[in-house]
Amino acid sequence: MNANKQMGLTFRSLPGSIWRTIVPIALFAWGMWSFPYALLNPDHALIPGDLGDARFNNYVLEHFHQYVGGGVESFWDAPFMHPEENVIARSDNLLGTAPIYDACRRLGWDRENAFQLWILVLFALNYWGAFVALRGWRTGPVVAACGAFIYAFGIHQIGHLSHVQVFPRFMLPIALMAWWRVLEGGRARWWYLTALATAYQFWCGIYLGFILTYGLLVLTVAHLVVHRGGPWLQRLRNKRHLAFAIGALVLGALFLLPVMRPYIAIAERTGIRSFAEVAGSVPRPVSLFSTDPAAENWRDLASQSQDTIPAWWQQTHFMGGVAWIGVLVALVMLVLQSTGPDRRRELIVLVLAWGASILLCLHIGNVYTYRAVYALPGFSALRSIDRFVLVQSFFFMLLLAQGLGRIQRPPWLAWTIVLLLPVGTVLDMRVAVDWTTRYDKHASRHAVDQVDRHIQEQYDGRSRAIAWCPVRPPLAEDQEHRKTIASNLTAMLAAQQRGIPIVNGYSGSYPEGYMPFFDHMDRTTLDAWLARSGVDPATVQCIDNLGLPRKDLIKAALLTADGVPVAIQEPLATDLVIGEDSLSLNSCFTAVRLVNDRLVLLAANDRFVAADLSDGDLALRADAPVAGDHCFFRVVDLDGGAFALIADNGRFVEMDHHGGLHAWADSLQQAVRLRFAQLPTGVR
């Protein structure tokens, strides 16, 4: 007995003096180092996400920076998708956290580095926001730190790393905690904190605002079911308290109105999103136990959804072993009635809220429980329902707090939890960052600068806007949409740094009649879009990666006259060789005939074919980022649709004994006979 008392005294003194501070700070430091900072790579060259959503959010943040600096007149009417207005409201606006990015830019960091710093700050805010909220739920500092670690750095969010717009969710736990205090009959100040925190979460991201609203709704319903009313409704009978509550709601609405009005305007124009558009993103039950392969200790669960869910990587919602142990302990405590009446009611409410947050967002067979939520005002605008896991994760943390966080006896067990839970949490949440989706900021910046150079060289200075209409290489069908997005965003960023409006665009939704230009990026679809928008096509200049007038363009496979494919030797080299066994993407080229009848070939690696005249072998290689002098060929038409090529040095292209092509033949008789053929299946 004395030993237990002594242990109890030690247990109480250590958290009170050292442990309470060390564990939260240590977990925060390790979480930041092992996840968001590690995502950037040791040389800070990488950014989480892909060349689509991530760079679009970088564009929005840079647009805000230019707006507050006086570089652009309107925030909502960003200069892309010209001449469309209110384009920012077609996606998340990031206004709540854009000042962080702006501060980094003003301190001297460039666009990509400021974006990386913005991401790091958001992860930090997510951790401390969850920690403060869990402490507000009367959770001990060690368990609160573990819950905050999972919320901020957990494996359940790996599939959403490409969508950096869901990173700023630090107000979600604060709002839920404040609303819980309201439901429990707390003071009027909790009404104000709830209203302001919820409104601010909408300012951080419209998606996140609605996801938080969903969490508030299920928590409210669960509380009403358990308490059959509740102390908060009784307190509203007091006129003074009712006035405070109404004042808080009005203040929150006034705070919310400026950011919601542009979205309401878009909704009035586009109408309600059909349920068929969102059905594919509603999680399945298997999603709860599926992980991304980057979750090191749970990689075996990665195959759970890969064969059954189309976009499986966005529905890897397994919370980890620690979170599920916390849930099981909370359920056991509930069944065994091992807590007092007040704590038991609190636990029942949170279990119901946790269960409802999952059950109302499921696709089971042919049944979509999410239909009930979809019918609520505003929720029909959401497209990616799998992101609701971000609020579900906090309900998991609440049950972790109510389960493991409430164990005080026997003292040795409490000691064990305090000492081992942080270690178990860190091991449970290990992420192999090399398995995650990231892009190279230097390569992205180089691509943007290259388009910028084309703009500088070709822009006439008079046109109201430009349109990026590049010569595009043949693409694999399964990669075409992704590369189309990347091309549009590269052009957007180039036009942004040049300060010129552009027709190219990318967003969460598109105006009617715009998608043909988005997909094809050519003069025909551009003119159709401009005519539909009431804009004179003569006021918009096409910019491309050639800068020369074209006669015609085809995409085709390149063969010898007797049908042997000509291909580039990627990834080891870019030489053109003859002798491929079958047609492939590497045998496909975009052939552009200029008005002077010269021919330019763009290979599938998005490089122009050039006759390398700088060395003695005069080899043909697909390695020119821009079409220089050595990329122009004269065509000699032959019988049967065949042709021969003459390089810039006046020599015919011929084949060596290894199948390589060189511009060194003196006569047509030595030249290799070529012809174009139809693209193989799967190439566009």
Coordinates of C-alpha atoms in Angstrom, one line a residue, residues 20 39 87 207 462 493 504 677:
R20 CA 3.6 17.8 -18.8
L39 CA 8.5 15.6 -47.0
V87 CA -12.8 32.4 -60.4
Y207 CA -14.3 22.5 -47.7
R462 CA -1.3 45.1 -76.9
L493 CA 2.1 30.6 -63.0
N504 CA -5.7 28.9 -69.2
A677 CA 1.4 5.6 -89.2

